[in-house]
mmCIF file with all atom_site columns, C-alpha atoms in Angstrom:
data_model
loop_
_atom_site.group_PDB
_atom_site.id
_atom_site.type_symbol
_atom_site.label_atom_id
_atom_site.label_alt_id
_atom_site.label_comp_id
_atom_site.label_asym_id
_atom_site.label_entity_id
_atom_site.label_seq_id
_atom_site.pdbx_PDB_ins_code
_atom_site.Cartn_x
_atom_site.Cartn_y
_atom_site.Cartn_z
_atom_site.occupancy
_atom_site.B_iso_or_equiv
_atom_site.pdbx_formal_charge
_atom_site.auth_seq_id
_atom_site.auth_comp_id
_atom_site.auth_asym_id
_atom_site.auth_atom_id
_atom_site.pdbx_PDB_model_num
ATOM 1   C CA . UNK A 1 1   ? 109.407 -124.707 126.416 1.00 52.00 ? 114 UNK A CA 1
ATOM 2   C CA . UNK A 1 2   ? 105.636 -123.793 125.328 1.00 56.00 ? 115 UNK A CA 1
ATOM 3   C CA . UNK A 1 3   ? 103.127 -126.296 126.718 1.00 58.00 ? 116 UNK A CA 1
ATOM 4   C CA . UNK A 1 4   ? 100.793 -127.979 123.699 1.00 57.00 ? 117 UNK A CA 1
ATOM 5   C CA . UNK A 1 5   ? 97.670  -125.851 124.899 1.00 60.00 ? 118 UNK A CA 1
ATOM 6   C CA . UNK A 1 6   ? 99.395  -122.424 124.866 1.00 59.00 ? 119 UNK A CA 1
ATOM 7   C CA . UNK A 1 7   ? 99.832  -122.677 120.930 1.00 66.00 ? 120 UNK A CA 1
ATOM 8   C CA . UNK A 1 8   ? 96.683  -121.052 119.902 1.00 74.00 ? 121 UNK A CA 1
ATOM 9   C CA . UNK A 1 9   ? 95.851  -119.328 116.491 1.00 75.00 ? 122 UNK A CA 1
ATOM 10  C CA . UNK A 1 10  ? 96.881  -119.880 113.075 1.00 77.00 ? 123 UNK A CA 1
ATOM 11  C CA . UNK A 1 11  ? 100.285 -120.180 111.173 1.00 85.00 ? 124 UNK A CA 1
ATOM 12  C CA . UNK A 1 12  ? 101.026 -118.348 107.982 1.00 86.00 ? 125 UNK A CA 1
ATOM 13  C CA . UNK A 1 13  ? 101.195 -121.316 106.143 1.00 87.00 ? 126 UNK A CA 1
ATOM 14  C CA . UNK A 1 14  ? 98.205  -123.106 107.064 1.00 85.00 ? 127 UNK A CA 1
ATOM 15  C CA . UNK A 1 15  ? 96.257  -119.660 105.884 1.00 86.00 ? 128 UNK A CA 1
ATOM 16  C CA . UNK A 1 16  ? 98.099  -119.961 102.483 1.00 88.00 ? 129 UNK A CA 1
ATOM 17  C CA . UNK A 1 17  ? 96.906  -123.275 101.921 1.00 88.00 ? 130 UNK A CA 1
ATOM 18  C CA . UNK A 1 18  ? 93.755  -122.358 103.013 1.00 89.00 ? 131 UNK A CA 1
ATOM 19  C CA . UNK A 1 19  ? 93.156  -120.016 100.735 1.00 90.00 ? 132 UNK A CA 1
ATOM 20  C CA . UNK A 1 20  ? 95.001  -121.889 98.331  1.00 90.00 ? 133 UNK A CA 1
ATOM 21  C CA . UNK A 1 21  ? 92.189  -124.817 98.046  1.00 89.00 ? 134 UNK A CA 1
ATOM 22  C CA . UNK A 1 22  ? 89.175  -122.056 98.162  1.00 90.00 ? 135 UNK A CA 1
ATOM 23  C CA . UNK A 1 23  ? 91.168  -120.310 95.292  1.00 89.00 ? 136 UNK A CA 1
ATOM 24  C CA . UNK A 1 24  ? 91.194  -123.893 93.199  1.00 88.00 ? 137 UNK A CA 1
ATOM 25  C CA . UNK A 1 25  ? 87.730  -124.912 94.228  1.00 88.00 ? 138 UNK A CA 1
ATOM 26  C CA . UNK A 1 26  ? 86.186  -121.593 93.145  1.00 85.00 ? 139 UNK A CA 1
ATOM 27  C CA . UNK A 1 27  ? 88.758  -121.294 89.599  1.00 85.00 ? 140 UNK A CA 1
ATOM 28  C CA . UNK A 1 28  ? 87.214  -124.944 88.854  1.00 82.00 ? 141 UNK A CA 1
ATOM 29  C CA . UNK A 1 29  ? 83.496  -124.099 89.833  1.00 78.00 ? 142 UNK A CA 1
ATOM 30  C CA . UNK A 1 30  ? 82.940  -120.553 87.745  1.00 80.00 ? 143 UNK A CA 1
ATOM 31  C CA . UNK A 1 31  ? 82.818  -122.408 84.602  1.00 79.00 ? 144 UNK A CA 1
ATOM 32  C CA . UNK A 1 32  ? 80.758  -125.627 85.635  1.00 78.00 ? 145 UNK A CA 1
ATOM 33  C CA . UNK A 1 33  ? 78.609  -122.734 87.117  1.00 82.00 ? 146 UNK A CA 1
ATOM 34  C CA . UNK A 1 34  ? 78.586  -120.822 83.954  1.00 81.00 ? 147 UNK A CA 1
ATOM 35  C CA . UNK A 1 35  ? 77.711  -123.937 81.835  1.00 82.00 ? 148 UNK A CA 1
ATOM 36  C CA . UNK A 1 36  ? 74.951  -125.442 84.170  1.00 83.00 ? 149 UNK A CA 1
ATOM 37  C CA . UNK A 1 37  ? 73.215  -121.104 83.541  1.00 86.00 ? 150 UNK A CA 1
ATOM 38  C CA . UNK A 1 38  ? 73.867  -121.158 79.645  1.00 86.00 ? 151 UNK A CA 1
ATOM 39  C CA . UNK A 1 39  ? 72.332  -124.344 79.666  1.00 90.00 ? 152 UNK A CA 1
ATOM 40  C CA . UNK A 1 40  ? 69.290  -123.898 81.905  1.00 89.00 ? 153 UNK A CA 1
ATOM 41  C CA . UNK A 1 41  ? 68.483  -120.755 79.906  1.00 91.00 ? 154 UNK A CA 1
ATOM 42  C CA . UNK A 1 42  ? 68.410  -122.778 76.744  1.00 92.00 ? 155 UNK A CA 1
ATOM 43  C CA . UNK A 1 43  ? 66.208  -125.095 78.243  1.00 93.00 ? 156 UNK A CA 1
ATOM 44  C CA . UNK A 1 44  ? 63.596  -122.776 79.668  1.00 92.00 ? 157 UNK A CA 1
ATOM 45  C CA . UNK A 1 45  ? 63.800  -120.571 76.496  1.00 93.00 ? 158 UNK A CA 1
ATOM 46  C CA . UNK A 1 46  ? 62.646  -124.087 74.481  1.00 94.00 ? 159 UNK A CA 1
ATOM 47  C CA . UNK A 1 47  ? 60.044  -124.693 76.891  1.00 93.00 ? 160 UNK A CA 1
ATOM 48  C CA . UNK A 1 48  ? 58.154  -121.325 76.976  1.00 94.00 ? 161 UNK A CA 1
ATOM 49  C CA . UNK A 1 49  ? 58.784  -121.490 72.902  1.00 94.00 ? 162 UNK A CA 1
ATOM 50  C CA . UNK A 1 50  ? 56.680  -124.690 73.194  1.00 94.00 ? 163 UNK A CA 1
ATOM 51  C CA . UNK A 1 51  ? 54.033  -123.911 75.472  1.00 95.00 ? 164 UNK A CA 1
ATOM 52  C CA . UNK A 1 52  ? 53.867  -120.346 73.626  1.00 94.00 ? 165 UNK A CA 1
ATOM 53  C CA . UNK A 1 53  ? 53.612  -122.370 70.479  1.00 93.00 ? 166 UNK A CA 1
ATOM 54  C CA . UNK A 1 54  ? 50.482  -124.900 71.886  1.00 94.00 ? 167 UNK A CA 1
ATOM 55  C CA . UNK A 1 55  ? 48.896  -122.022 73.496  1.00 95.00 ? 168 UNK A CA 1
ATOM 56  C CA . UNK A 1 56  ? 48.121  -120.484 70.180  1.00 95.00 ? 169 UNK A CA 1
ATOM 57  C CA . UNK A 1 57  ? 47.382  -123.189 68.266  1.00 95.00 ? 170 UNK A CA 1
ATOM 58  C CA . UNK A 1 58  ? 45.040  -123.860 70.704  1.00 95.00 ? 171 UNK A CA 1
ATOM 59  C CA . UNK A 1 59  ? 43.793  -120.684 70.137  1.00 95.00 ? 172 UNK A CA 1
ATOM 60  C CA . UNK A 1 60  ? 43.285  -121.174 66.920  1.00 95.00 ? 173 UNK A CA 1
ATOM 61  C CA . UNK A 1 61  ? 41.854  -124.283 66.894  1.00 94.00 ? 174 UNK A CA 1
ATOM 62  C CA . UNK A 1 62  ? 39.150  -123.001 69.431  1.00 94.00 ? 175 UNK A CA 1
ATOM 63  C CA . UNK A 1 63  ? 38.108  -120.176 67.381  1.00 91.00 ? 176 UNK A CA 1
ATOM 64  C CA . UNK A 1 64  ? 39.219  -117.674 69.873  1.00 91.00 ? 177 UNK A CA 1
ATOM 65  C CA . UNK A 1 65  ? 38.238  -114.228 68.101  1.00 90.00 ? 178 UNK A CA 1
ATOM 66  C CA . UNK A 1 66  ? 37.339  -116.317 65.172  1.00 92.00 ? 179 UNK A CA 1
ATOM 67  C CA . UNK A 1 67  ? 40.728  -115.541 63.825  1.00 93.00 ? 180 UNK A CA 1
ATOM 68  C CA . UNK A 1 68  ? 43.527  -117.222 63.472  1.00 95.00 ? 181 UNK A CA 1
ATOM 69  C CA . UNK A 1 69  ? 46.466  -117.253 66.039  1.00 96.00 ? 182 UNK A CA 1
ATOM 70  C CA . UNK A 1 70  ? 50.524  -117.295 65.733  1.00 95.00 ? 183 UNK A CA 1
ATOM 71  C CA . UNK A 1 71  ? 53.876  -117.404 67.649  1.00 96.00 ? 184 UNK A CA 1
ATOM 72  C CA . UNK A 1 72  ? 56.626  -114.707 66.465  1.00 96.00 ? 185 UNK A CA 1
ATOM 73  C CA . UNK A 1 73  ? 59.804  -115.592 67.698  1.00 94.00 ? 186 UNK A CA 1
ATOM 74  C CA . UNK A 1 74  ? 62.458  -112.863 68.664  1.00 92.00 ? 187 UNK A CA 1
ATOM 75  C CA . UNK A 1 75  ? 65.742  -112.542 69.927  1.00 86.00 ? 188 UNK A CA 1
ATOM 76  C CA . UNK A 1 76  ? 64.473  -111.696 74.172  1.00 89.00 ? 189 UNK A CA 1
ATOM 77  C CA . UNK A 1 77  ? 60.947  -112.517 73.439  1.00 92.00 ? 190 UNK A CA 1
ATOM 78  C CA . UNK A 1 78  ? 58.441  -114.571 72.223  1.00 95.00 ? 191 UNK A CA 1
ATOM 79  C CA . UNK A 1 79  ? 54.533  -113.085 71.090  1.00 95.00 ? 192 UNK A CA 1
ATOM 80  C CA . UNK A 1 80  ? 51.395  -115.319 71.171  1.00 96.00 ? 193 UNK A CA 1
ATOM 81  C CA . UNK A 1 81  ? 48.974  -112.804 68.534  1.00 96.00 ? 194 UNK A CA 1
ATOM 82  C CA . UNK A 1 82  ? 45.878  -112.845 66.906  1.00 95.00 ? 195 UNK A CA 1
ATOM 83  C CA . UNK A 1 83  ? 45.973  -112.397 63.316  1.00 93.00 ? 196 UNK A CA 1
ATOM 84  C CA . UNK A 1 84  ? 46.756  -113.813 60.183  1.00 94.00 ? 197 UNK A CA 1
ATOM 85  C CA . UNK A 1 85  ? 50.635  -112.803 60.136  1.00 94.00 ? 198 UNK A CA 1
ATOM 86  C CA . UNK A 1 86  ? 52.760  -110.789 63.017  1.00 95.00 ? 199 UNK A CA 1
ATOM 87  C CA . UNK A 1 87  ? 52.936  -107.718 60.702  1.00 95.00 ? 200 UNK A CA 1
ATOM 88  C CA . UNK A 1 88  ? 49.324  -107.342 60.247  1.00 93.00 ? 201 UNK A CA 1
ATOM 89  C CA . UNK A 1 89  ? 48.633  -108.676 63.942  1.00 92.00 ? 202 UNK A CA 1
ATOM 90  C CA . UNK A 1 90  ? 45.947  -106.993 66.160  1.00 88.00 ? 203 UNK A CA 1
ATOM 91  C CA . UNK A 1 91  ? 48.542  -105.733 68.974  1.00 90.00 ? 204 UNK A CA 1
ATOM 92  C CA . UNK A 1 92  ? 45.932  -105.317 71.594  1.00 92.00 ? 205 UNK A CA 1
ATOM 93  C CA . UNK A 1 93  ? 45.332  -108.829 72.027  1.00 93.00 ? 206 UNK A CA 1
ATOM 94  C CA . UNK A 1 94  ? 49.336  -109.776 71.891  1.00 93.00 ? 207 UNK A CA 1
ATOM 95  C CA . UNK A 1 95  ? 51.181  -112.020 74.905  1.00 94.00 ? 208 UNK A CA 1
ATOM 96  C CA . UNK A 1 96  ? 55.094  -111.312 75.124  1.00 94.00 ? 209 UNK A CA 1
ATOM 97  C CA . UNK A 1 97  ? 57.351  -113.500 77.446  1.00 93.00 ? 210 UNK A CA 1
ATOM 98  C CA . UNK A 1 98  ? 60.969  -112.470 77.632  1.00 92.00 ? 211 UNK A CA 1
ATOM 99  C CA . UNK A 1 99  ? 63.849  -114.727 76.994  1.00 91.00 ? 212 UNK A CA 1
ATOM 100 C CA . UNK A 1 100 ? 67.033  -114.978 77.882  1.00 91.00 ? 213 UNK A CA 1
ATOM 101 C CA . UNK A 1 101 ? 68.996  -112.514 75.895  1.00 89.00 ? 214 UNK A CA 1
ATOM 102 C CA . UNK A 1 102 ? 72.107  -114.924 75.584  1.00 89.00 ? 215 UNK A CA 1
ATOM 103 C CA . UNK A 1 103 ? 69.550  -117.290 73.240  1.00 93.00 ? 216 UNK A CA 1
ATOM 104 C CA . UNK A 1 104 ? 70.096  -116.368 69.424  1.00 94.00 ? 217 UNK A CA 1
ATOM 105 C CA . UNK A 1 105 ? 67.041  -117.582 67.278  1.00 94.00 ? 218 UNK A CA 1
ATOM 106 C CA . UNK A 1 106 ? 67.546  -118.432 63.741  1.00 94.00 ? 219 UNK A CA 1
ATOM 107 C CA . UNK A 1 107 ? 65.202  -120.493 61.200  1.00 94.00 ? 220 UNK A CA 1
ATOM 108 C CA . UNK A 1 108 ? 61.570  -119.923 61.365  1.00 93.00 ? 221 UNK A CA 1
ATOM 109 C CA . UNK A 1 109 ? 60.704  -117.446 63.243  1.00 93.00 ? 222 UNK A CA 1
ATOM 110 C CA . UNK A 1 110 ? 57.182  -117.115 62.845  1.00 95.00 ? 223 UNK A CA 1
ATOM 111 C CA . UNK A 1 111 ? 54.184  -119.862 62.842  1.00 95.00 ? 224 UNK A CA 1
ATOM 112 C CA . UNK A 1 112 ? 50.392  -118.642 62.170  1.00 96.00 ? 225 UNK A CA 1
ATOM 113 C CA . UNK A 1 113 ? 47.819  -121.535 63.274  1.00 94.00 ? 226 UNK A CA 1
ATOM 114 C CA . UNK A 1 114 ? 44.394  -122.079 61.186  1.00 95.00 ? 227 UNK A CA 1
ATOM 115 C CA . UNK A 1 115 ? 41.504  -120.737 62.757  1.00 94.00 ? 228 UNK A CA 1
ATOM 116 C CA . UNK A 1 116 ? 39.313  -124.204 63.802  1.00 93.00 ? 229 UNK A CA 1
ATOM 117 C CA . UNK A 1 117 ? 41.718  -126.739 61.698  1.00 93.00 ? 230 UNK A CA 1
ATOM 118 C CA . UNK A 1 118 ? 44.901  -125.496 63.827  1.00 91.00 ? 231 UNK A CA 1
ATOM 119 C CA . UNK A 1 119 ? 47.174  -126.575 61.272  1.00 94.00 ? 232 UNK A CA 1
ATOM 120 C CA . UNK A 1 120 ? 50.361  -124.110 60.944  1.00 93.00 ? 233 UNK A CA 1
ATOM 121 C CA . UNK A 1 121 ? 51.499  -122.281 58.239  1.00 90.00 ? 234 UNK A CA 1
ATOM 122 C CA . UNK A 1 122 ? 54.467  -122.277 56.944  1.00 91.00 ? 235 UNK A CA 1
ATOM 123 C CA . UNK A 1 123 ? 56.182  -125.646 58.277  1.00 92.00 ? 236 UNK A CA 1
ATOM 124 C CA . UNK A 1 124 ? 59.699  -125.684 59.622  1.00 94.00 ? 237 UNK A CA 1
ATOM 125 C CA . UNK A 1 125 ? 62.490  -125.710 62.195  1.00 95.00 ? 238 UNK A CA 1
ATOM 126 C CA . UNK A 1 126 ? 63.325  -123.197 64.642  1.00 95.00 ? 239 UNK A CA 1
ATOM 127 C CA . UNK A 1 127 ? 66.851  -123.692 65.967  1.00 95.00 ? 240 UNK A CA 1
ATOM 128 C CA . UNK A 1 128 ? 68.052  -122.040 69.181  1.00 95.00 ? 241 UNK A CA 1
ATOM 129 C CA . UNK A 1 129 ? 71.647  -121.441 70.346  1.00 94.00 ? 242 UNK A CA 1
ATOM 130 C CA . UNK A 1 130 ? 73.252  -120.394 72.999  1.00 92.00 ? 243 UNK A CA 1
ATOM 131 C CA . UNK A 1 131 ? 76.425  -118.845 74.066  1.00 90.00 ? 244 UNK A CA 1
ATOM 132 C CA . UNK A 1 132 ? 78.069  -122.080 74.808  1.00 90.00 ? 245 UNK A CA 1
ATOM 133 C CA . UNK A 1 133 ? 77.181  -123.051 71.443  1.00 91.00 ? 246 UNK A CA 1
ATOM 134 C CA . UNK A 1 134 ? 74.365  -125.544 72.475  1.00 93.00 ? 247 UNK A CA 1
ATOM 135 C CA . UNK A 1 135 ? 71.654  -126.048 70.356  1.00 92.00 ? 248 UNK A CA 1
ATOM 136 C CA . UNK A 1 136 ? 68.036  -127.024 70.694  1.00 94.00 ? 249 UNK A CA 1
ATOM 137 C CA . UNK A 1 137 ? 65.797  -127.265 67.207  1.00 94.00 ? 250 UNK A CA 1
ATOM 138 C CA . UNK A 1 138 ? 62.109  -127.085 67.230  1.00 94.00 ? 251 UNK A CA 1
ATOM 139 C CA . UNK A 1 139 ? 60.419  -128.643 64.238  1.00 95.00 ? 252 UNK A CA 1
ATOM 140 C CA . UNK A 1 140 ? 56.588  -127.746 63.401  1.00 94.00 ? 253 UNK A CA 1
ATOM 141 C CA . UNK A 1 141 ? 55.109  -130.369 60.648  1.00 93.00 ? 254 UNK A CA 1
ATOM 142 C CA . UNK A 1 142 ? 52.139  -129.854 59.035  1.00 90.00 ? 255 UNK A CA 1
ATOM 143 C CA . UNK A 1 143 ? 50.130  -131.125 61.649  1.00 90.00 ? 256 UNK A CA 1
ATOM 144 C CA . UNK A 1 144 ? 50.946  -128.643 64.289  1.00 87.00 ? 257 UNK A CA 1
ATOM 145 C CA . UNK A 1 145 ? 53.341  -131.207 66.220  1.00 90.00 ? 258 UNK A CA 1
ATOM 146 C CA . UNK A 1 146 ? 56.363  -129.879 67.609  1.00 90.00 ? 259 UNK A CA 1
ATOM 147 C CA . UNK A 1 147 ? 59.309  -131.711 67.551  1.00 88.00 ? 260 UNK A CA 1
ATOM 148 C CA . UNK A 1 148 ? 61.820  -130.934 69.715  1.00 86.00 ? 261 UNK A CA 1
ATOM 149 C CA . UNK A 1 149 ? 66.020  -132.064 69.331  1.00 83.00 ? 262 UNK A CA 1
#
């Protein structure tokens, strides 16, 4: 007969349900861990859309270059400028910030901001989506003010 304390080391089975419970608590974490990413990525791209957005205006409304100012909005990035539209933008005095690349922009895109006045032409709603299908809308009224959904 083996004594109690010469039984040492593991049995086949407790290792199967070992990694039996690390196999179900990783196969139900991936995708929590996948949404909480998607999500946080929204969240900052919205934010740096926002302060991007501000920045320039502010910009603007300081007479900075005594132009006017704008955000263009891209799929990756997002471009503070100086100038009356992105096309015909001074590139030398540009500011790009990346985004995440799982963000897809649609709506406005672009938003140029007075010199002095700061008030933004044209008016709209930028939405943002990610790949989990989440949205976040941005909406610019005449004033300047974003509004954010």
């Amino acid at each position: 007969m083996i004594s109690a304390h010469a039984r040492q080391g593991v049995t086949i089975i407790e290792l199967i349900v070992s990694i039996g419970i690390i196999t179900i608590l990783f196969g139900v974490s991936t995708p929590l861990l996948r949404t909480f990413l998607l999500r946080s990525d929204l969240d900052v791209a919205q934010n740096s859309i926002v302060q991007d957005t501000y920045r320039s205006q502010s910009l603007a409304m300081s007479g900075e270059g005594d132009s006017s100012w704008g955000v263009k909005i891209l799929s990756g990035q997002v471009t503070v400028f100086r100038g009356t539209s992105y096309v015909t933008r001074n590139t030398g005095f540009d500011e790009s910030y990346a985004l995440s690349s799982s963000i897809a922009i649609s709506g406005q895109s672009e938003y140029v901001f007075s010199k002095l006045t700061g008030f933004p032409t044209p008016i709209g709603t930028t939405t943002l989506t990610n790949a989990a299908n989440e949205t976040r809308s941005l909406t610019i009224n005449s004033k300047g003010m974003i509004e954010e959904q």
